[in-house]
Amino acid sequence: MARRVFFSFHYQLDASRVQQIKNMGIVEGQRIVNSNEWETVKRQGDAAIQRWIDDAMKYTSCTIVLVGPQTADRKWVQYEIQHSFDKKRPIFGIYIDQLHDLRGRTTVRGKNPFSRWTIGEGANLKRLDTIIPGYDPNTSWQTPYKVILTNLEDWIEDAVRRGGVYHV
């Protein structure tokens, strides 16, 4: 049975890349809203967006941050990371910059979205990007699509096995 996951990503830049991952059939991700639906939610304000995110994240096994060129700086991606961390939901990232968009283009690699978060204090202070995996499918002789297709299920199971509690 496919795990149910929440995809966190920058909608405007990366929706077609995310759709490729959804269409692999490995996971049951949240329904990706179209731009009209997203604009309707956005017009209702931040509280409505938070409710939409919170509802979409319910009953998921983990959160997957799909990292494009601007993902790390997106307000709602940061909210989704915080929400996942608060709910002790397993989380990891996948760089999707080398997946082709609908026009066959790739993009530049984005920053690690976990690098601005820390846990612990004093000598035990650690950045989350040193604890939470960010998988790079661009480091193989296979296409990034094939690397994700081959490894996604294992990455999810590894995250679920680690759980959502992170220690320094």
XYZ file of C-alpha atoms in Angstrom:
168
model
C 0.000 0.000 0.000
C 1.345 3.418 -0.947
C 2.159 5.797 1.883
C 0.207 9.015 2.063
C 2.549 11.999 1.997
C 2.370 15.770 2.002
C 4.357 17.555 -0.716
C 5.759 20.946 0.225
C 6.914 23.017 -2.764
C 6.780 26.347 -4.577
C 3.616 26.084 -6.623
C 4.298 28.632 -9.365
C 7.753 27.365 -10.274
C 7.576 23.665 -9.559
C 4.028 22.320 -9.963
C 4.815 20.417 -13.183
C 7.900 18.800 -11.622
C 5.877 17.813 -8.555
C 3.161 16.346 -10.769
C 5.764 14.025 -12.327
C 6.600 12.654 -8.876
C 2.931 12.245 -7.982
C 2.294 10.437 -11.259
C 4.961 7.830 -10.455
C 2.254 6.090 -8.394
C 4.579 5.342 -5.498
C 2.852 7.589 -2.985
C -0.578 8.874 -2.336
C 0.062 12.594 -2.065
C -2.368 15.356 -1.418
C -4.330 16.531 -4.408
C -2.397 19.345 -6.037
C -4.783 22.233 -6.426
C -4.912 24.133 -9.672
C -3.929 27.805 -9.772
C -7.555 29.017 -9.601
C -8.247 26.976 -6.448
C -5.011 28.186 -4.841
C -5.873 31.819 -5.630
C -9.300 31.317 -4.019
C -7.694 30.002 -0.829
C -5.090 32.790 -0.836
C -7.759 35.510 -1.146
C -9.280 34.242 2.112
C -6.103 35.152 4.000
C -3.376 33.494 6.014
C -5.734 31.710 8.405
C -7.467 30.000 5.468
C -4.126 28.969 3.988
C -3.019 27.517 7.324
C -6.284 25.587 7.624
C -5.872 24.237 4.084
C -2.289 23.141 4.819
C -3.200 21.652 8.206
C -6.101 19.692 6.678
C -3.954 18.445 3.778
C -1.254 17.262 6.210
C -3.636 15.247 8.394
C -3.167 11.482 8.276
C 0.041 11.636 6.250
C 3.066 9.438 6.918
C 5.611 12.144 6.196
C 6.321 15.478 4.564
C 8.478 15.668 1.449
C 9.905 19.093 0.632
C 10.483 19.186 -3.125
C 13.303 21.693 -3.466
C 13.355 23.994 -6.463
C 15.207 27.291 -6.940
C 13.088 29.379 -4.527
C 11.491 26.761 -2.269
C 13.591 27.547 0.821
C 12.431 31.167 0.883
C 8.700 30.496 0.574
C 6.666 31.521 3.613
C 4.258 28.582 3.347
C 7.012 26.021 2.806
C 8.605 27.264 6.022
C 5.214 26.971 7.752
C 4.865 23.392 6.472
C 8.335 22.504 7.774
C 7.509 24.022 11.177
C 4.117 22.295 11.268
C 5.708 18.933 10.401
C 8.343 19.419 13.075
C 5.739 20.449 15.678
C 3.566 17.419 14.852
C 6.620 15.132 14.935
C 5.981 14.129 11.342
C 8.968 12.631 9.504
C 10.322 15.011 6.896
C 12.966 15.051 4.172
C 13.800 16.924 0.994
C 14.410 16.018 -2.636
C 16.105 18.409 -5.032
C 13.995 18.619 -8.193
C 15.938 21.256 -10.144
C 17.007 18.791 -12.855
C 13.542 17.378 -13.532
C 12.195 18.886 -16.743
C 9.220 21.227 -16.648
C 6.456 21.169 -19.284
C 8.728 23.016 -21.718
C 11.601 20.580 -21.195
C 13.657 23.012 -19.106
C 15.579 22.443 -15.914
C 16.417 25.132 -13.380
C 19.064 26.119 -10.857
C 19.508 24.287 -7.595
C 17.766 25.860 -4.615
C 19.032 26.339 -1.086
C 18.445 23.668 1.517
C 15.116 24.640 3.158
C 16.166 23.088 6.480
C 19.299 25.237 6.902
C 17.505 28.086 8.701
C 16.109 25.786 11.413
C 17.998 24.697 14.509
C 17.388 22.429 17.483
C 19.186 22.150 20.777
C 21.041 24.937 22.495
C 24.536 26.015 23.381
C 27.136 23.424 22.456
C 24.315 21.085 21.336
C 22.858 23.536 18.801
C 22.495 21.886 15.387
C 21.044 23.011 12.095
C 18.300 20.735 10.796
C 20.043 20.427 7.425
C 22.700 18.364 9.220
C 20.025 15.999 10.564
C 17.251 15.901 7.947
C 18.199 14.318 4.621
C 18.026 16.288 1.392
C 18.324 13.763 -1.421
C 20.037 14.849 -4.624
C 18.915 12.720 -7.581
C 21.377 14.551 -9.856
C 24.420 12.590 -8.717
C 23.906 9.424 -10.713
C 24.371 8.216 -14.251
C 20.591 7.703 -14.265
C 18.209 10.545 -14.996
C 16.936 12.401 -11.904
C 13.445 11.089 -12.704
C 14.695 7.480 -12.669
C 16.655 8.034 -9.431
C 13.532 9.391 -7.715
C 11.375 6.600 -9.135
C 13.841 3.967 -7.949
C 14.447 5.408 -4.462
C 11.350 7.331 -3.357
C 9.690 4.440 -1.543
C 12.906 3.650 0.372
C 13.423 7.324 1.269
C 9.898 7.490 2.673
C 10.305 4.257 4.632
C 13.651 5.461 6.014
C 11.993 8.709 7.172
C 9.101 6.829 8.779
C 11.531 4.465 10.542
C 13.519 7.437 11.893
C 10.290 9.030 13.051
C 9.601 12.691 13.494
C 11.577 13.248 16.652
C 14.967 14.797 15.980
C 17.779 14.752 18.509
C 21.031 16.655 18.674
